XYZ file of C-alpha atoms in Angstrom:
631
model
C 0.000 0.000 0.000
C 2.803 2.396 0.891
C 4.574 1.512 -2.339
C 1.476 2.328 -4.427
C 0.997 5.621 -2.600
C 4.672 6.540 -3.150
C 4.385 5.874 -6.882
C 1.170 7.930 -6.996
C 2.799 10.926 -5.329
C 5.807 10.648 -7.620
C 3.532 10.591 -10.699
C 1.637 13.694 -9.523
C 4.926 15.510 -8.877
C 6.184 14.633 -12.384
C 2.949 15.851 -13.964
C 3.143 19.141 -12.091
C 6.789 19.572 -13.105
C 5.898 18.940 -16.780
C 3.047 21.452 -16.610
C 5.176 24.300 -15.207
C 6.483 25.532 -18.643
C 3.041 25.247 -20.216
C 1.389 27.110 -17.343
C 4.104 29.772 -17.515
C 3.421 30.207 -21.233
C -0.327 30.346 -20.731
C -0.004 32.956 -18.001
C 0.986 35.631 -20.551
C -1.925 35.025 -22.911
C -4.516 37.806 -23.119
C -7.917 38.013 -24.819
C -10.872 35.618 -24.627
C -10.372 34.092 -28.094
C -6.668 33.508 -27.442
C -7.355 31.907 -24.029
C -9.995 29.590 -25.503
C -7.541 28.559 -28.201
C -4.780 28.012 -25.643
C -6.852 25.675 -23.495
C -8.285 23.765 -26.468
C -7.317 20.058 -26.638
C -3.998 19.384 -28.344
C -4.736 18.378 -31.942
C -3.921 19.175 -35.544
C -7.012 21.373 -35.664
C -5.493 23.440 -32.828
C -2.367 24.044 -34.943
C -4.531 25.214 -37.866
C -6.450 27.531 -35.533
C -3.171 29.028 -34.187
C -2.041 29.825 -37.771
C -5.416 31.458 -38.573
C -5.393 33.450 -35.312
C -1.810 34.691 -35.911
C -2.738 35.910 -39.406
C -5.605 38.036 -38.034
C -3.981 39.208 -34.767
C -0.310 39.737 -35.604
C 0.106 42.397 -32.884
C -1.692 40.453 -30.109
C 0.471 39.832 -27.019
C -0.528 36.155 -27.134
C 0.839 35.424 -30.605
C 4.439 34.675 -29.612
C 3.298 32.189 -26.968
C 0.864 30.557 -29.396
C 3.602 30.145 -31.996
C 5.784 28.302 -29.461
C 2.900 25.995 -28.606
C 2.199 25.501 -32.322
C 5.776 24.436 -33.099
C 5.714 22.091 -30.105
C 2.485 20.458 -31.359
C 3.799 20.139 -34.927
C 6.748 18.093 -33.671
C 4.776 16.102 -31.094
C 1.888 15.233 -33.453
C 4.172 14.739 -36.492
C 1.991 17.287 -38.347
C 4.596 18.115 -41.012
C 1.992 19.420 -43.482
C 1.364 22.409 -41.174
C 4.995 23.178 -40.350
C 5.621 25.158 -43.566
C 2.475 27.279 -43.009
C 3.422 27.895 -39.365
C 6.972 28.958 -40.322
C 5.658 31.354 -42.981
C 3.207 32.935 -40.515
C 6.014 33.267 -37.942
C 8.161 35.018 -40.566
C 5.414 37.605 -41.161
C 5.154 38.124 -37.396
C 8.923 38.713 -37.099
C 8.905 41.031 -40.150
C 6.252 43.223 -38.503
C 8.685 43.814 -35.645
C 11.604 44.529 -38.048
C 13.428 41.282 -37.198
C 14.371 40.864 -40.842
C 17.154 38.264 -40.579
C 14.890 35.957 -38.567
C 11.945 36.614 -40.916
C 14.064 35.683 -43.962
C 15.181 32.438 -42.319
C 11.553 31.557 -41.443
C 10.247 32.192 -44.970
C 13.110 30.322 -46.674
C 12.653 27.297 -44.386
C 8.907 27.431 -45.083
C 9.478 27.553 -48.847
C 11.850 24.578 -48.743
C 9.460 22.477 -46.614
C 6.485 23.388 -48.822
C 8.387 22.202 -51.910
C 9.198 18.868 -50.243
C 5.572 18.278 -49.204
C 4.075 19.539 -52.485
C 2.217 22.433 -50.789
C 2.365 24.893 -53.705
C 0.025 27.404 -52.000
C 2.414 27.861 -49.060
C 5.406 27.848 -51.424
C 3.888 30.811 -53.306
C 3.091 32.714 -50.089
C 6.598 32.144 -48.669
C 8.250 33.149 -51.965
C 6.287 36.419 -52.040
C 7.137 37.075 -48.383
C 10.874 36.591 -49.032
C 10.565 39.290 -51.720
C 8.780 41.622 -49.278
C 11.593 41.301 -46.702
C 14.254 41.987 -49.346
C 12.316 45.099 -50.473
C 12.394 46.396 -46.901
C 16.167 45.860 -46.907
C 16.443 47.856 -50.198
C 17.712 44.758 -52.071
C 15.356 45.267 -55.005
C 17.139 42.934 -57.425
C 16.733 39.964 -55.067
C 13.164 40.999 -54.239
C 12.204 41.062 -57.925
C 13.559 37.544 -58.502
C 11.311 36.090 -55.781
C 8.203 38.095 -56.738
C 8.539 37.031 -60.400
C 8.811 33.405 -59.297
C 5.738 33.785 -57.072
C 3.813 35.414 -59.949
C 4.621 32.533 -62.331
C 3.498 29.923 -59.787
C 0.343 31.877 -58.851
C -0.724 32.232 -62.495
C -0.001 28.543 -63.078
C -2.360 27.366 -60.298
C -4.872 30.251 -60.544
C -4.056 31.792 -57.142
C -5.454 35.311 -57.700
C -4.622 36.523 -54.207
C -0.906 35.728 -54.502
C -0.774 37.024 -58.081
C -2.146 40.391 -56.935
C 0.438 40.526 -54.102
C 3.292 39.774 -56.525
C 2.132 42.368 -59.086
C 1.815 44.989 -56.345
C 5.322 44.217 -55.062
C 6.859 44.466 -58.554
C 5.122 47.840 -58.932
C 6.701 48.991 -55.665
C 10.151 48.023 -56.965
C 9.537 50.185 -60.050
C 8.615 53.130 -57.777
C 11.952 52.784 -55.931
C 13.766 52.787 -59.282
C 11.854 55.843 -60.543
C 9.893 53.967 -63.266
C 6.554 55.494 -62.250
C 4.491 54.707 -65.361
C 5.648 51.074 -65.238
C 4.727 50.989 -61.539
C 1.189 52.247 -62.239
C 0.783 49.593 -64.949
C 1.549 46.822 -62.441
C -0.736 48.302 -59.757
C -3.604 48.564 -62.260
C -3.042 44.906 -63.228
C -3.140 43.938 -59.562
C -6.353 45.854 -58.680
C -8.975 43.739 -60.529
C -7.255 40.512 -59.438
C -7.336 41.669 -55.803
C -11.003 42.634 -56.222
C -11.829 39.235 -57.749
C -10.111 37.508 -54.809
C -12.013 39.819 -52.372
C -8.626 40.996 -51.104
C -9.616 44.378 -49.631
C -6.165 44.843 -48.101
C -4.667 44.363 -51.581
C -7.067 46.973 -53.019
C -6.138 49.444 -50.262
C -2.422 48.894 -50.927
C -2.756 49.289 -54.703
C -4.732 52.540 -54.433
C -2.102 53.932 -52.034
C 0.747 52.847 -54.330
C -0.863 54.440 -57.416
C -1.187 57.643 -55.386
C 2.494 57.406 -54.431
C 3.522 57.119 -58.095
C 1.436 60.167 -59.024
C 2.910 62.082 -56.062
C 6.449 61.421 -57.267
C 5.418 62.645 -60.732
C 4.136 65.882 -59.158
C 0.441 65.154 -59.887
C -0.738 65.980 -56.383
C -4.505 66.098 -57.025
C -4.466 62.592 -58.519
C -2.243 61.377 -55.687
C -4.612 62.795 -53.054
C -7.615 61.118 -54.732
C -6.013 57.661 -54.722
C -4.710 58.057 -51.148
C -8.255 58.803 -49.954
C -9.600 55.713 -51.758
C -6.939 53.680 -49.956
C -7.944 55.302 -46.635
C -11.576 54.254 -47.262
C -10.650 50.569 -47.735
C -8.285 50.576 -44.729
C -11.089 51.928 -42.547
C -13.417 49.212 -43.858
C -11.063 46.455 -42.675
C -9.795 48.399 -39.615
C -6.172 48.060 -40.773
C -4.155 50.235 -38.354
C -0.907 50.007 -40.300
C -2.743 50.941 -43.513
C -4.349 53.931 -41.765
C -0.919 55.154 -40.616
C 0.453 54.804 -44.158
C -2.487 56.789 -45.580
C -2.129 59.562 -42.986
C 1.562 59.866 -43.876
C 0.803 59.856 -47.614
C -1.961 62.487 -47.453
C 0.244 64.523 -45.092
C 3.049 64.545 -47.680
C 0.644 65.917 -50.296
C -0.501 68.646 -47.885
C 3.137 69.483 -47.101
C 3.912 69.906 -50.812
C 0.845 72.187 -51.075
C 2.344 74.380 -48.279
C -0.397 73.293 -45.830
C 2.280 72.307 -43.351
C 0.285 72.561 -40.097
C -2.409 70.261 -41.527
C 0.314 67.867 -42.647
C 1.867 67.786 -39.162
C -1.531 66.981 -37.637
C -1.819 63.921 -39.910
C 1.806 62.885 -39.293
C 1.167 63.029 -35.520
C -1.984 60.955 -36.026
C 0.084 58.378 -37.906
C 2.828 58.514 -35.258
C 0.312 57.609 -32.552
C -0.329 54.377 -34.503
C 3.228 53.546 -35.632
C 4.630 54.005 -32.090
C 2.357 51.167 -30.929
C 2.878 48.842 -33.920
C 6.560 48.083 -33.339
C 7.320 48.140 -37.085
C 10.553 50.153 -37.326
C 10.325 50.872 -41.063
C 7.081 52.839 -40.786
C 8.184 54.544 -37.555
C 11.414 55.769 -39.202
C 9.469 57.049 -42.210
C 7.009 58.817 -39.915
C 9.782 60.594 -37.970
C 11.479 61.675 -41.218
C 8.175 63.130 -42.470
C 7.727 65.083 -39.241
C 11.328 66.309 -39.389
C 10.886 67.677 -42.909
C 7.602 69.369 -41.960
C 9.151 71.080 -38.920
C 12.027 72.155 -41.134
C 9.607 74.033 -43.399
C 8.287 75.886 -40.328
C 11.876 76.674 -39.200
C 11.262 74.766 -35.966
C 14.813 73.463 -35.958
C 14.957 71.775 -32.533
C 11.850 69.678 -33.243
C 13.161 68.852 -36.711
C 16.552 67.758 -35.372
C 14.920 65.503 -32.750
C 12.744 63.837 -35.397
C 15.671 63.192 -37.759
C 17.824 61.744 -34.967
C 14.929 59.462 -33.889
C 14.497 58.315 -37.498
C 18.240 57.699 -37.805
C 18.348 55.626 -34.613
C 15.463 53.401 -35.749
C 16.615 52.994 -39.368
C 20.188 52.171 -38.291
C 18.855 49.545 -35.881
C 16.703 47.744 -38.480
C 19.093 48.263 -41.420
C 16.968 50.240 -43.924
C 19.221 52.347 -46.177
C 16.343 54.389 -47.647
C 15.224 55.918 -44.341
C 18.844 56.318 -43.152
C 19.570 58.280 -46.340
C 16.436 60.439 -45.803
C 17.484 61.230 -42.220
C 20.984 62.296 -43.342
C 19.468 64.435 -46.103
C 17.219 66.170 -43.567
C 20.133 66.845 -41.204
C 22.187 68.224 -44.108
C 19.389 70.676 -45.030
C 18.838 71.637 -41.385
C 22.519 72.509 -40.855
C 22.601 74.488 -44.112
C 19.559 76.497 -42.986
C 21.100 77.162 -39.551
C 24.489 78.124 -41.092
C 26.352 75.196 -39.483
C 28.257 74.620 -42.690
C 30.850 72.164 -41.386
C 28.067 69.921 -40.104
C 26.167 70.390 -43.366
C 29.196 69.178 -45.313
C 29.586 66.200 -42.943
C 25.959 65.093 -43.406
C 26.176 65.792 -47.140
C 28.946 63.194 -47.425
C 26.930 60.633 -45.427
C 23.872 61.323 -47.583
C 25.887 60.795 -50.774
C 27.422 57.602 -49.338
C 23.991 56.078 -48.726
C 22.699 57.338 -52.094
C 25.593 55.531 -53.790
C 24.797 52.363 -51.816
C 21.357 52.073 -53.422
C 22.526 50.940 -56.860
C 19.715 52.161 -59.110
C 21.524 51.440 -62.374
C 22.174 47.741 -61.754
C 18.731 47.262 -60.185
C 17.044 48.828 -63.210
C 18.974 46.560 -65.536
C 18.082 43.511 -63.436
C 14.384 44.479 -63.438
C 14.287 44.774 -67.222
C 16.095 41.468 -67.692
C 13.749 39.629 -65.313
C 10.669 41.126 -66.991
C 11.959 40.136 -70.425
C 12.596 36.563 -69.233
C 9.141 36.407 -67.638
C 7.383 37.706 -70.772
C 9.345 35.302 -72.982
C 8.539 32.291 -70.785
C 4.873 33.274 -70.731
C 4.855 33.551 -74.532
C 6.526 30.152 -74.862
C 3.931 28.577 -72.571
C 1.145 30.113 -74.673
C 2.760 28.829 -77.886
C 2.999 25.278 -76.495
C -0.662 25.439 -75.473
C -1.751 26.594 -78.955
C 0.342 23.967 -80.692
C -1.094 21.188 -78.514
C -4.663 22.289 -79.283
C -3.989 22.410 -83.000
C -2.609 18.871 -82.979
C -5.588 17.513 -81.030
C -8.128 19.258 -83.330
C -6.670 18.278 -86.698
C -4.485 15.194 -86.306
C -7.104 12.679 -87.569
C -8.377 14.725 -90.541
C -5.573 16.815 -91.939
C -2.336 15.329 -90.590
C -0.089 16.516 -93.352
C -1.704 19.950 -93.481
C -1.485 20.357 -89.714
C 2.190 19.414 -89.738
C 2.861 22.029 -92.427
C 0.897 24.683 -90.510
C 2.712 23.865 -87.275
C 6.121 24.192 -88.928
C 5.093 27.480 -90.542
C 3.610 28.810 -87.295
C 6.673 27.750 -85.288
C 8.956 29.516 -87.766
C 6.916 32.735 -87.609
C 6.724 32.612 -83.814
C 10.424 31.862 -83.577
C 11.104 34.901 -85.766
C 8.756 37.077 -83.692
C 10.341 35.783 -80.497
C 13.780 36.586 -81.874
C 12.613 40.102 -82.755
C 11.119 40.494 -79.270
C 14.331 39.387 -77.567
C 16.390 41.732 -79.776
C 14.027 44.587 -78.959
C 14.267 43.818 -75.218
C 18.052 43.705 -75.525
C 18.133 47.150 -77.173
C 15.695 48.537 -74.602
C 17.836 47.165 -71.759
C 20.930 48.818 -73.236
C 19.144 52.153 -73.691
C 17.695 51.990 -70.178
C 21.116 51.187 -68.748
C 22.671 54.213 -70.476
C 19.791 56.481 -69.461
C 20.085 55.276 -65.871
C 23.841 55.890 -65.921
C 23.359 59.403 -67.309
C 20.702 60.116 -64.685
C 23.005 58.755 -61.995
C 25.901 60.904 -63.292
C 23.713 64.012 -63.299
C 22.317 63.288 -59.837
C 25.447 62.088 -58.046
C 28.386 63.870 -59.696
C 26.810 67.179 -60.688
C 24.453 67.262 -57.705
C 27.209 66.751 -55.161
C 29.516 69.169 -57.023
C 26.885 71.926 -57.098
C 26.158 71.285 -53.418
C 29.888 71.685 -52.691
C 29.947 74.976 -54.649
C 27.019 76.208 -52.571
C 28.688 75.258 -49.287
C 32.072 76.745 -50.308
C 30.257 79.948 -51.366
C 28.639 80.201 -47.942
C 32.014 79.610 -46.294
C 33.535 82.310 -48.517
C 30.818 84.748 -47.468
C 31.272 84.077 -43.744
C 34.978 83.302 -43.526
C 37.594 85.979 -43.197
C 40.505 83.751 -44.229
C 41.378 81.206 -46.915
C 39.379 83.170 -49.519
C 41.834 82.409 -52.312
C 41.729 78.698 -51.517
C 37.908 78.669 -51.443
C 37.726 80.542 -54.775
C 40.083 77.982 -56.312
C 37.868 75.124 -55.071
C 34.730 76.823 -56.425
C 36.410 77.389 -59.797
C 37.584 73.739 -59.971
C 34.124 72.407 -59.068
C 32.443 74.639 -61.630
C 34.881 73.525 -64.357
C 34.278 69.846 -63.486
C 30.513 70.407 -63.745
C 30.804 72.096 -67.148
C 33.092 69.340 -68.463
C 30.736 66.606 -67.223
C 27.730 68.348 -68.791
C 29.598 68.782 -72.078
C 30.445 65.036 -72.154
C 26.817 64.038 -71.476
C 25.464 66.363 -74.210
C 28.013 64.978 -76.682
C 27.132 61.403 -75.713
C 23.352 61.630 -76.199
C 23.482 63.665 -79.441
C 22.327 61.243 -82.199
C 24.565 62.795 -84.881
C 27.712 61.714 -82.974
C 27.309 58.055 -83.958
C 30.505 57.564 -85.999
C 34.205 57.134 -85.221
C 34.939 60.531 -86.784
C 32.852 62.240 -84.080
C 34.622 60.259 -81.336
C 38.054 61.154 -82.742
C 37.131 64.850 -82.834
C 35.862 64.767 -79.230
C 39.083 63.074 -78.058
C 41.127 65.809 -79.763
C 39.020 68.551 -78.159
C 39.698 67.047 -74.729
C 43.342 65.974 -75.077
C 44.940 68.903 -76.963
C 44.289 71.585 -74.286
C 45.479 69.138 -71.611
C 48.797 68.483 -73.401
C 49.325 72.167 -74.221
C 48.741 73.227 -70.617
C 51.753 71.120 -69.547
C 53.966 71.866 -72.570
C 53.911 68.220 -73.710
C 54.897 67.440 -77.313
C 52.116 65.217 -78.630
C 50.899 63.198 -81.611
C 47.237 62.287 -82.220
C 46.646 60.014 -85.189
C 43.332 58.468 -86.233
C 43.234 56.827 -89.707
C 40.672 58.123 -92.197
C 39.535 54.539 -92.872
C 37.669 54.285 -89.544
C 35.874 57.650 -89.807
C 32.553 56.347 -91.195
C 32.315 53.187 -89.066
C 29.067 53.399 -87.013
C 29.531 53.506 -83.265
C 26.676 52.923 -80.743
C 26.272 55.210 -77.763
C 27.487 52.757 -75.093
C 30.668 51.794 -76.971
C 31.379 55.436 -77.820
C 31.050 56.374 -74.160
C 33.344 53.593 -72.849
C 36.092 54.242 -75.450
C 36.093 57.972 -74.690
C 36.179 57.427 -70.910
C 39.153 55.000 -71.175
C 41.080 57.537 -73.301
C 40.036 60.385 -70.990
C 41.200 58.504 -67.872
C 44.531 57.649 -69.559
C 45.153 61.251 -70.646
C 44.127 62.597 -67.251
C 46.575 60.251 -65.438
C 49.296 61.059 -67.987
C 48.986 64.835 -67.520
C 48.657 64.698 -63.720
C 51.239 62.105 -62.719
C 53.632 61.035 -65.514
C 55.909 64.165 -65.698
C 56.381 63.273 -69.363
C 57.646 65.504 -72.224
C 56.151 63.469 -75.083
C 52.824 61.672 -75.521
C 50.746 60.096 -78.274
C 47.216 58.836 -78.930
C 47.082 56.506 -81.927
C 44.354 54.310 -83.459
C 44.965 51.484 -85.971
C 42.417 49.899 -88.297
C 42.978 46.135 -88.582
C 40.895 43.602 -90.503
C 38.560 42.707 -87.625
C 39.818 44.969 -84.819
C 40.323 48.626 -84.008
C 43.371 49.228 -81.754
C 43.961 52.251 -79.511
C 47.260 53.145 -77.845
C 47.994 55.979 -75.375
C 51.732 56.308 -74.672
C 54.061 58.639 -72.711
C 57.755 58.828 -71.852
C 57.161 59.739 -68.205
C 58.170 58.242 -64.871
C 55.648 55.379 -65.012
C 54.455 53.653 -61.847
C 54.739 50.361 -59.978
C 52.404 47.831 -61.669
C 52.206 45.845 -58.418
C 50.083 48.684 -57.001
C 47.512 48.649 -59.818
C 44.775 47.470 -57.489
C 45.107 50.672 -55.442
C 44.384 52.925 -58.423
C 40.674 53.490 -58.994
C 41.318 55.007 -62.430
C 43.021 51.830 -63.645
C 40.199 49.714 -62.170
C 37.667 51.833 -64.046
C 39.516 51.355 -67.355
C 39.501 47.569 -66.953
C 35.802 47.634 -65.984
C 34.845 49.723 -69.049
C 36.828 47.412 -71.344
C 34.999 44.385 -69.941
C 31.668 46.127 -70.392
C 32.166 46.430 -74.182
C 33.964 43.042 -74.375
C 37.252 44.670 -75.357
C 40.807 43.577 -74.575
C 43.093 45.884 -72.574
C 46.766 45.895 -71.521
C 48.755 48.397 -69.427
C 52.551 48.237 -69.705
C 54.557 50.381 -67.296
C 57.412 50.456 -64.843
C 59.182 53.017 -62.710
C 61.103 55.338 -65.088
C 59.958 53.489 -68.243
C 56.887 55.480 -69.214
C 53.389 54.031 -69.619
C 51.577 52.366 -72.549
C 47.806 51.777 -72.410
C 46.521 49.586 -75.252
C 42.976 48.381 -75.799
C 41.209 46.845 -78.781
C 37.598 46.183 -79.707
C 36.281 44.008 -82.536
C 34.286 45.830 -85.196
C 31.466 43.332 -84.764
C 31.231 43.852 -80.993
C 31.467 47.619 -81.408
C 28.426 47.579 -83.667
C 26.442 45.286 -81.347
C 27.262 46.868 -77.968
């Protein structure tokens, strides 16, 4: 009897010990629905209910505890089919609190598990969510890859909800890259799909995004109209985050209409929401908006506090866009308060973060991915049509059908070839346009900003006036030279070697004469009429320009030459001097040399630099005539 009683007491003690962690977890759960779910019997249905509850109540205090219980049940009940869905939901939860590294890991694990179990619905959702996290981290190229994949899968299985999410996300990437008309096209494609799927959140997001595109284009009335439509749908579904986004968006329109006090009222309304959400991205954006509004009212202390708060949040969560905006605001604030040294300091940080967001390469990647997607979609449609034709005619007109299929395939192959060629040309043109825009924005913008700051220093400083004037003069000359190069580049009539040769002379001759260098420039007449595309023309000129610039600045030479030779399949260029040369072992430390190699690779040209201390320098590069015409 005593033995039985001892075993009974031991069993009760073990049960109580096992229940301690569960009871501790359950103690933090709040809300009637959450408590009912927590105390429900352990089953697969309970796991499904936890996933559904987490999707609707992502900010509920109980969610973290419920997720832990859910993962425990998945393992204990061997409910592997739900594990991918639970991981994806947990990733969304972590993303809402700006835990991006953890969110990425959750979504990628979910996607991998969903593929293994054949759960294509969860695979699509996880793929889209990976893209969303990358967009928040300003990695738009990676984001586009995942959203395109999600869009292909969603269209394949007829998942309208996921298709609308993917289209909306691709539109947002275009907004970041400044392709506003393309962005609107994607949002308008997403709207009816979201409506068909009864996705009111998707409709609210698309209306807000269309308004954002119109705002960036300066069409404020249209922007305001779409923002208010978005606000209507967010109120219908009681979406607090969506309401905060709308208040910020409408506030920005009011700010641009000089209704700053009304804008601040809306920003404060949004701040009341974002401060409770825990989503750092929207909080940082909100503080930056308030900072810029206070700046317009010359309330500098409030503005500074807002920008520093935005900077602290954005640095913590790793968003370059909001960090850049905070530095830009602090630069403007210090300029307005005549703290010019601080203005210059923040100007450099702003430019550093602007350079980190690589618009040119992202734009190129977007166009390539879209071209691949459109081509794959066209191929799928062709296969479908061909299959139908075979099934309809195979028994009656076999020979005729075969002939028609061959003819159709040839025509479609030709059209596909034309489409790919057209996409290739468009990609090249877009790349050059993006580079020109980047040059104008980064080089000329920062140079003009430096001129402004040096001018202010000249006005207020009693010393170093000669040095400041020299810096202003040098910056102004650099700006004029850069503008002259861009105008020459985009002018359609400059599409032959003769125009390139003339431009090289116009640059090099004054440089040589200023240093008293005896020079020879020789371009054979036989290459004058060879056509030369814009991208190749630009890269050849910039290699020659960099070589001449280094020669004049560093070589201490007395003689120099620029010579071109016309071979059967190649055009050779050689830039030579009899100067002091340099140590070739230190080539990797010279950015100019790196740039020359990079430009040669870009147009698939060969390049060689021969030099040595006291032996002068020879830069040779050669491009095939065929590649020059295709580039």
